Amino acid sequence: MAEPQLLLNYTGHLPECPTWSAEEQALYWADILEGEIHRYHLPTAEHTVLSFHEEVGCFALREQGGFIVAMRTGIWLTDKHGLLRRKVCDNPSNPQLARFNDGGTDHQGRFYAGTFWGPGDYNGALLMRIDNDLTPKVIQCDIHGHNGLAFSPDKQWMFTSDTPNGVIYRTPLDEQGEPGRREVFRQFKEGEGIPDGAAMDVEGCYWSALFDGWRIARFSPQGEQLEEYRMPVRCPTMVCFGGDDMKTLFITTTRENMDAEEVAKYPLSGAIFTLPVGVAGMKKSRFIER
């Protein structure tokens, strides 16, 4: 079985939201707590960094160029240099208590961004969607920390995870992609790790980064674990597919809240890994504005 390999000589604080650009042959990712979007061009090994004035929870590449970026206080359209061009909406949560976290796009090129409820006293986070006409809409609540957004190849299901609560949900979608009532897809037990960021393959299987679990796992459309890949660090944060054949898994990891002893023992915490797999992943749509 293949083992994860380092992509580049880099360790971040809280890398998340890996996003593959087939056109550029480049991997993008955010370092949430450093307020950065990174780009690594695989053919030349060029690594560039865009800096923002707030935490960058998630982002997506825009069809028109640049990014749509969910920062702590709101969601913005930017150019390719990261310069803020248009504010789409404010954070509908209290931004002092809840920052944006995981997100991405659906098959229609709409952008989703969830929040993470910092106080942890109840499920105060939410998931919102930015439509193609830039209309914002809150579509789910009762979440502690939103993660794991992915969409099935048949467009019938949206998958999400609530990391602190250790659960993956799936939500039925109608023909217009509007969500119905969510249901539990898989609940995790103590010691299994908790589901963080995720990606979907062309067979409809869900790949989840198991935070605090030292592993990546692949689940069938029925929620059965089919495969697992062990990681050399405790906390993988998210996965995405890329490469020429979409059979390379890119994996972000973190060193957030780790003490000096753990970082010294596991110095690759916060690194980006690659893993060849036997099935192709779904391509992420760019954000489409109409």
mmCIF file of C-alpha atoms in Angstrom:
data_model
loop_
_atom_site.group_PDB
_atom_site.id
_atom_site.type_symbol
_atom_site.label_atom_id
_atom_site.label_comp_id
_atom_site.label_asym_id
_atom_site.label_seq_id
_atom_site.Cartn_x
_atom_site.Cartn_y
_atom_site.Cartn_z
ATOM 1 C CA MET A 1 0.000 0.000 0.000
ATOM 2 C CA ALA A 2 1.253 3.472 -0.881
ATOM 3 C CA GLU A 3 2.431 5.760 1.870
ATOM 4 C CA PRO A 4 2.065 9.541 2.117
ATOM 5 C CA GLN A 5 5.005 11.574 0.810
ATOM 6 C CA LEU A 6 5.923 15.215 1.389
ATOM 7 C CA LEU A 7 4.876 17.580 -1.379
ATOM 8 C CA LEU A 8 7.341 20.352 -0.500
ATOM 9 C CA ASN A 9 9.582 21.631 2.272
ATOM 10 C CA TYR A 10 6.913 23.516 4.225
ATOM 11 C CA THR A 11 5.061 23.336 7.516
ATOM 12 C CA GLY A 12 2.149 25.626 8.304
ATOM 13 C CA HIS A 13 0.070 26.463 11.354
ATOM 14 C CA LEU A 14 -3.384 25.328 10.213
ATOM 15 C CA PRO A 15 -3.311 24.400 6.512
ATOM 16 C CA GLU A 16 -6.766 23.591 5.093
ATOM 17 C CA CYS A 17 -8.862 23.784 1.920
ATOM 18 C CA PRO A 18 -6.451 22.145 -0.578
ATOM 19 C CA THR A 19 -7.676 22.975 -4.093
ATOM 20 C CA TRP A 20 -6.230 21.575 -7.305
ATOM 21 C CA SER A 21 -6.083 23.659 -10.484
ATOM 22 C CA ALA A 22 -5.721 21.319 -13.464
ATOM 23 C CA GLU A 23 -5.271 24.275 -15.824
ATOM 24 C CA GLU A 24 -2.298 25.566 -13.840
ATOM 25 C CA GLN A 25 -0.979 22.221 -12.572
ATOM 26 C CA ALA A 26 -0.916 23.906 -9.167
ATOM 27 C CA LEU A 27 -2.164 23.180 -5.672
ATOM 28 C CA TYR A 28 -3.687 25.960 -3.607
ATOM 29 C CA TRP A 29 -4.400 25.846 0.118
ATOM 30 C CA ALA A 30 -5.207 28.184 2.995
ATOM 31 C CA ASP A 31 -3.397 28.541 6.294
ATOM 32 C CA ILE A 32 -6.397 29.664 8.314
ATOM 33 C CA LEU A 33 -4.699 31.095 11.382
ATOM 34 C CA GLU A 34 -1.955 32.838 9.408
ATOM 35 C CA GLY A 35 -4.461 34.486 7.052
ATOM 36 C CA GLU A 36 -2.789 33.101 3.922
ATOM 37 C CA ILE A 37 -3.550 31.431 0.607
ATOM 38 C CA HIS A 38 -0.638 29.384 -0.764
ATOM 39 C CA ARG A 39 0.045 28.250 -4.323
ATOM 40 C CA TYR A 40 2.494 25.506 -5.271
ATOM 41 C CA HIS A 41 3.198 25.003 -8.973
ATOM 42 C CA LEU A 42 4.224 21.374 -9.356
ATOM 43 C CA PRO A 43 6.173 21.584 -12.669
ATOM 44 C CA THR A 44 8.485 24.345 -11.390
ATOM 45 C CA ALA A 45 8.220 23.859 -7.581
ATOM 46 C CA GLU A 46 7.400 27.573 -7.271
ATOM 47 C CA HIS A 47 5.726 28.347 -3.930
ATOM 48 C CA THR A 48 3.955 31.701 -3.504
ATOM 49 C CA VAL A 49 1.896 33.136 -0.652
ATOM 50 C CA LEU A 50 -0.918 35.705 -0.551
ATOM 51 C CA SER A 51 -1.528 37.402 2.804
ATOM 52 C CA PHE A 52 -4.869 38.672 4.111
ATOM 53 C CA HIS A 53 -5.798 40.834 7.103
ATOM 54 C CA GLU A 54 -7.955 38.138 8.748
ATOM 55 C CA GLU A 55 -8.110 34.372 9.083
ATOM 56 C CA VAL A 56 -8.943 32.654 5.781
ATOM 57 C CA GLY A 57 -11.404 29.875 6.579
ATOM 58 C CA CYS A 58 -11.846 28.667 3.008
ATOM 59 C CA PHE A 59 -11.841 29.843 -0.582
ATOM 60 C CA ALA A 60 -12.547 28.763 -4.132
ATOM 61 C CA LEU A 61 -11.031 29.693 -7.472
ATOM 62 C CA ARG A 62 -13.307 31.904 -9.575
ATOM 63 C CA GLU A 63 -14.210 31.190 -13.190
ATOM 64 C CA GLN A 64 -13.487 34.864 -13.913
ATOM 65 C CA GLY A 65 -10.086 34.692 -12.201
ATOM 66 C CA GLY A 66 -9.057 35.344 -8.620
ATOM 67 C CA PHE A 67 -10.786 33.921 -5.568
ATOM 68 C CA ILE A 68 -13.910 33.965 -3.468
ATOM 69 C CA VAL A 69 -12.609 34.029 0.104
ATOM 70 C CA ALA A 70 -14.416 33.463 3.419
ATOM 71 C CA MET A 71 -12.565 35.436 6.090
ATOM 72 C CA ARG A 72 -13.564 35.929 9.703
ATOM 73 C CA THR A 73 -15.865 38.902 9.228
ATOM 74 C CA GLY A 74 -17.201 38.216 5.750
ATOM 75 C CA ILE A 75 -16.922 36.778 2.267
ATOM 76 C CA TRP A 76 -15.103 38.675 -0.493
ATOM 77 C CA LEU A 77 -14.288 38.449 -4.172
ATOM 78 C CA THR A 78 -10.601 39.081 -4.851
ATOM 79 C CA ASP A 79 -8.355 39.309 -7.861
ATOM 80 C CA LYS A 80 -5.566 36.810 -8.539
ATOM 81 C CA HIS A 81 -3.203 38.834 -6.320
ATOM 82 C CA GLY A 82 -5.557 38.561 -3.340
ATOM 83 C CA LEU A 83 -6.670 42.200 -3.475
ATOM 84 C CA LEU A 84 -10.211 42.615 -2.145
ATOM 85 C CA ARG A 85 -12.522 43.727 -4.958
ATOM 86 C CA ARG A 86 -16.081 43.236 -3.698
ATOM 87 C CA LYS A 87 -17.651 42.257 -0.400
ATOM 88 C CA VAL A 88 -20.290 39.576 -0.938
ATOM 89 C CA CYS A 89 -21.719 39.432 2.590
ATOM 90 C CA ASP A 90 -20.935 39.697 6.283
ATOM 91 C CA ASN A 91 -20.402 36.683 8.508
ATOM 92 C CA PRO A 92 -23.980 35.911 9.625
ATOM 93 C CA SER A 93 -22.627 34.632 12.946
ATOM 94 C CA ASN A 94 -21.020 36.823 15.595
ATOM 95 C CA PRO A 95 -17.528 37.084 14.054
ATOM 96 C CA GLN A 96 -15.922 37.462 17.479
ATOM 97 C CA LEU A 97 -17.236 34.026 18.410
ATOM 98 C CA ALA A 98 -17.406 32.167 15.089
ATOM 99 C CA ARG A 99 -14.985 32.353 12.184
ATOM 100 C CA PHE A 100 -15.472 30.795 8.788
ATOM 101 C CA ASN A 101 -13.983 27.335 8.364
ATOM 102 C CA ASP A 102 -14.394 24.635 5.694
ATOM 103 C CA GLY A 103 -16.059 25.307 2.347
ATOM 104 C CA GLY A 104 -15.999 24.865 -1.412
ATOM 105 C CA THR A 105 -18.202 24.651 -4.489
ATOM 106 C CA ASP A 106 -20.984 22.387 -5.745
ATOM 107 C CA HIS A 107 -21.687 21.060 -9.238
ATOM 108 C CA GLN A 108 -23.417 24.330 -10.193
ATOM 109 C CA GLY A 109 -20.395 26.400 -9.207
ATOM 110 C CA ARG A 110 -22.015 27.865 -6.089
ATOM 111 C CA PHE A 111 -19.820 28.559 -3.056
ATOM 112 C CA TYR A 112 -20.408 27.148 0.424
ATOM 113 C CA ALA A 113 -18.742 28.260 3.648
ATOM 114 C CA GLY A 114 -19.393 26.981 7.154
ATOM 115 C CA THR A 115 -18.414 28.445 10.505
ATOM 116 C CA PHE A 116 -16.759 27.124 13.644
ATOM 117 C CA TRP A 117 -18.354 28.067 16.967
ATOM 118 C CA GLY A 118 -15.416 29.104 19.141
ATOM 119 C CA PRO A 119 -16.952 29.046 22.654
ATOM 120 C CA GLY A 120 -18.038 25.421 22.234
ATOM 121 C CA ASP A 121 -20.935 25.810 24.656
ATOM 122 C CA TYR A 122 -23.552 24.774 22.100
ATOM 123 C CA ASN A 123 -23.937 24.128 18.363
ATOM 124 C CA GLY A 124 -23.812 27.774 17.331
ATOM 125 C CA ALA A 125 -22.224 27.410 13.877
ATOM 126 C CA LEU A 126 -23.915 27.369 10.478
ATOM 127 C CA LEU A 127 -23.448 26.655 6.788
ATOM 128 C CA MET A 128 -24.172 29.238 4.131
ATOM 129 C CA ARG A 129 -24.217 29.271 0.347
ATOM 130 C CA ILE A 130 -23.351 32.015 -2.096
ATOM 131 C CA ASP A 131 -25.404 31.586 -5.266
ATOM 132 C CA ASN A 132 -24.151 32.403 -8.759
ATOM 133 C CA ASP A 133 -25.841 35.836 -8.568
ATOM 134 C CA LEU A 134 -23.938 36.456 -5.270
ATOM 135 C CA THR A 135 -27.045 36.053 -3.118
ATOM 136 C CA PRO A 136 -26.074 34.688 0.339
ATOM 137 C CA LYS A 137 -28.288 32.127 2.062
ATOM 138 C CA VAL A 138 -27.930 30.226 5.353
ATOM 139 C CA ILE A 139 -28.882 26.615 4.583
ATOM 140 C CA GLN A 140 -28.022 24.690 7.786
ATOM 141 C CA CYS A 141 -27.610 25.407 11.488
ATOM 142 C CA ASP A 142 -27.124 23.320 14.665
ATOM 143 C CA ILE A 143 -23.417 22.774 13.967
ATOM 144 C CA HIS A 144 -20.430 23.036 16.308
ATOM 145 C CA GLY A 145 -17.665 23.082 13.701
ATOM 146 C CA HIS A 146 -18.519 22.731 10.011
ATOM 147 C CA ASN A 147 -16.200 20.606 7.849
ATOM 148 C CA GLY A 148 -16.159 17.863 5.252
ATOM 149 C CA LEU A 149 -18.126 19.469 2.425
ATOM 150 C CA ALA A 150 -18.433 17.222 -0.646
ATOM 151 C CA PHE A 151 -21.057 16.395 -3.277
ATOM 152 C CA SER A 152 -21.900 13.008 -4.759
ATOM 153 C CA PRO A 153 -21.281 12.431 -8.486
ATOM 154 C CA ASP A 154 -25.009 11.876 -9.112
ATOM 155 C CA LYS A 155 -25.793 15.305 -7.559
ATOM 156 C CA GLN A 156 -28.240 13.718 -5.135
ATOM 157 C CA TRP A 157 -26.320 14.216 -1.873
ATOM 158 C CA MET A 158 -24.343 16.850 -0.016
ATOM 159 C CA PHE A 159 -21.951 15.533 2.621
ATOM 160 C CA THR A 160 -20.708 17.530 5.597
ATOM 161 C CA SER A 161 -19.055 16.765 8.903
ATOM 162 C CA ASP A 162 -19.318 18.304 12.349
ATOM 163 C CA THR A 163 -15.812 17.712 13.620
ATOM 164 C CA PRO A 164 -16.146 18.391 17.379
ATOM 165 C CA ASN A 165 -19.306 16.243 17.478
ATOM 166 C CA GLY A 166 -17.581 13.399 15.580
ATOM 167 C CA VAL A 167 -20.272 12.940 12.936
ATOM 168 C CA ILE A 168 -20.560 12.908 9.137
ATOM 169 C CA TYR A 169 -23.937 13.934 7.718
ATOM 170 C CA ARG A 170 -25.473 13.549 4.311
ATOM 171 C CA THR A 171 -28.240 15.800 3.026
ATOM 172 C CA PRO A 172 -30.508 14.971 0.053
ATOM 173 C CA LEU A 173 -30.579 17.498 -2.792
ATOM 174 C CA ASP A 174 -33.455 18.157 -5.187
ATOM 175 C CA GLU A 175 -33.068 18.756 -8.928
ATOM 176 C CA GLN A 176 -32.120 22.391 -8.288
ATOM 177 C CA GLY A 177 -29.546 21.367 -5.680
ATOM 178 C CA GLU A 178 -31.633 22.628 -2.760
ATOM 179 C CA PRO A 179 -31.027 20.708 0.487
ATOM 180 C CA GLY A 180 -33.559 18.611 2.330
ATOM 181 C CA ARG A 181 -33.292 17.224 5.863
ATOM 182 C CA ARG A 182 -29.827 16.037 6.804
ATOM 183 C CA GLU A 183 -29.222 12.568 8.238
ATOM 184 C CA VAL A 184 -26.347 10.867 10.021
ATOM 185 C CA PHE A 185 -24.016 9.104 7.595
ATOM 186 C CA ARG A 186 -21.490 7.900 10.172
ATOM 187 C CA GLN A 187 -20.908 8.562 13.876
ATOM 188 C CA PHE A 188 -17.369 8.090 15.196
ATOM 189 C CA LYS A 189 -16.379 6.446 18.449
ATOM 190 C CA GLU A 190 -13.658 7.518 20.825
ATOM 191 C CA GLY A 191 -10.237 6.585 19.482
ATOM 192 C CA GLU A 192 -11.259 6.546 15.812
ATOM 193 C CA GLY A 193 -10.424 10.190 15.219
ATOM 194 C CA ILE A 194 -12.967 12.828 14.257
ATOM 195 C CA PRO A 195 -13.965 13.701 10.671
ATOM 196 C CA ASP A 196 -12.422 16.892 9.317
ATOM 197 C CA GLY A 197 -12.121 17.962 5.653
ATOM 198 C CA ALA A 198 -13.087 15.591 2.860
ATOM 199 C CA ALA A 199 -13.345 14.889 -0.856
ATOM 200 C CA MET A 200 -15.436 12.683 -3.138
ATOM 201 C CA ASP A 201 -14.251 10.171 -5.736
ATOM 202 C CA VAL A 202 -15.916 9.267 -9.034
ATOM 203 C CA GLU A 203 -17.387 6.087 -7.511
ATOM 204 C CA GLY A 204 -19.318 8.121 -4.945
ATOM 205 C CA CYS A 205 -17.043 7.225 -2.038
ATOM 206 C CA TYR A 206 -16.217 9.810 0.618
ATOM 207 C CA TRP A 207 -12.611 10.378 1.714
ATOM 208 C CA SER A 208 -12.250 11.925 5.161
ATOM 209 C CA ALA A 209 -9.248 13.303 7.026
ATOM 210 C CA LEU A 210 -9.533 11.859 10.531
ATOM 211 C CA PHE A 211 -8.303 14.616 12.829
ATOM 212 C CA ASP A 212 -6.680 13.221 15.978
ATOM 213 C CA GLY A 213 -6.856 9.845 14.250
ATOM 214 C CA TRP A 214 -3.512 9.591 12.373
ATOM 215 C CA ARG A 215 -5.280 8.477 9.172
ATOM 216 C CA ILE A 216 -7.296 9.088 6.029
ATOM 217 C CA ALA A 217 -10.321 6.845 5.463
ATOM 218 C CA ARG A 218 -12.487 6.051 2.448
ATOM 219 C CA PHE A 219 -16.175 5.307 3.023
ATOM 220 C CA SER A 220 -18.672 3.683 0.673
ATOM 221 C CA PRO A 221 -21.923 5.484 -0.263
ATOM 222 C CA GLN A 222 -23.509 3.439 2.544
ATOM 223 C CA GLY A 223 -20.989 4.617 5.164
ATOM 224 C CA GLU A 224 -18.869 1.447 5.328
ATOM 225 C CA GLN A 225 -15.120 2.000 5.725
ATOM 226 C CA LEU A 226 -13.408 0.533 2.666
ATOM 227 C CA GLU A 227 -9.800 1.688 3.053
ATOM 228 C CA GLU A 228 -7.544 3.605 5.411
ATOM 229 C CA TYR A 229 -4.120 5.169 4.994
ATOM 230 C CA ARG A 230 -1.994 5.874 8.048
ATOM 231 C CA MET A 231 -0.386 9.283 8.438
ATOM 232 C CA PRO A 232 2.912 10.182 10.159
ATOM 233 C CA VAL A 233 1.138 13.007 12.025
ATOM 234 C CA ARG A 234 -1.797 13.011 14.390
ATOM 235 C CA CYS A 235 -4.020 15.604 12.770
ATOM 236 C CA PRO A 236 -4.702 15.566 9.035
ATOM 237 C CA THR A 237 -7.153 18.353 8.246
ATOM 238 C CA MET A 238 -8.415 17.918 4.673
ATOM 239 C CA VAL A 239 -7.924 16.079 1.396
ATOM 240 C CA CYS A 240 -8.440 16.874 -2.277
ATOM 241 C CA PHE A 241 -7.820 15.019 -5.527
ATOM 242 C CA GLY A 242 -5.510 16.255 -8.267
ATOM 243 C CA GLY A 243 -2.782 15.331 -10.720
ATOM 244 C CA ASP A 244 -3.071 14.534 -14.415
ATOM 245 C CA ASP A 245 -5.351 11.548 -13.811
ATOM 246 C CA MET A 246 -6.998 12.909 -10.615
ATOM 247 C CA LYS A 247 -5.565 9.926 -8.721
ATOM 248 C CA THR A 248 -3.270 11.888 -6.401
ATOM 249 C CA LEU A 249 -4.625 12.725 -2.976
ATOM 250 C CA PHE A 250 -3.267 15.952 -1.494
ATOM 251 C CA ILE A 251 -3.460 16.046 2.293
ATOM 252 C CA THR A 252 -3.150 19.053 4.604
ATOM 253 C CA THR A 253 -2.195 18.664 8.271
ATOM 254 C CA THR A 254 -1.868 20.954 11.283
ATOM 255 C CA ARG A 255 0.213 21.755 14.339
ATOM 256 C CA GLU A 256 -2.465 23.965 15.938
ATOM 257 C CA ASN A 257 -2.635 23.593 19.749
ATOM 258 C CA MET A 258 0.367 21.234 19.818
ATOM 259 C CA ASP A 259 2.985 21.813 22.460
ATOM 260 C CA ALA A 260 6.683 22.060 21.701
ATOM 261 C CA GLU A 261 7.271 18.457 22.756
ATOM 262 C CA GLU A 262 4.784 17.050 20.245
ATOM 263 C CA VAL A 263 6.037 19.294 17.442
ATOM 264 C CA ALA A 264 9.593 18.166 18.162
ATOM 265 C CA LYS A 265 8.520 14.528 18.111
ATOM 266 C CA TYR A 266 6.371 14.900 14.987
ATOM 267 C CA PRO A 267 7.981 17.789 13.072
ATOM 268 C CA LEU A 268 5.961 17.107 9.917
ATOM 269 C CA SER A 269 2.787 18.294 11.650
ATOM 270 C CA GLY A 270 1.536 21.120 9.433
ATOM 271 C CA ALA A 271 3.098 19.704 6.252
ATOM 272 C CA ILE A 272 1.383 18.919 2.932
ATOM 273 C CA PHE A 273 1.445 15.301 1.764
ATOM 274 C CA THR A 274 0.638 13.448 -1.446
ATOM 275 C CA LEU A 275 -0.723 9.945 -1.771
ATOM 276 C CA PRO A 276 -1.302 7.964 -4.990
ATOM 277 C CA VAL A 277 -4.659 6.156 -4.920
ATOM 278 C CA GLY A 278 -6.406 3.703 -7.211
ATOM 279 C CA VAL A 279 -9.541 5.689 -8.039
ATOM 280 C CA ALA A 280 -9.945 9.143 -9.558
ATOM 281 C CA GLY A 281 -11.457 11.972 -7.600
ATOM 282 C CA MET A 282 -14.175 14.417 -8.541
ATOM 283 C CA LYS A 283 -12.970 17.716 -9.987
ATOM 284 C CA LYS A 284 -13.915 20.837 -8.042
ATOM 285 C CA SER A 285 -15.919 23.410 -9.934
ATOM 286 C CA ARG A 286 -14.750 27.003 -9.966
ATOM 287 C CA PHE A 287 -17.098 29.593 -8.501
ATOM 288 C CA ILE A 288 -19.363 30.816 -11.320
ATOM 289 C CA GLU A 289 -20.825 34.330 -11.312
ATOM 290 C CA ARG A 290 -23.781 35.205 -13.496
#
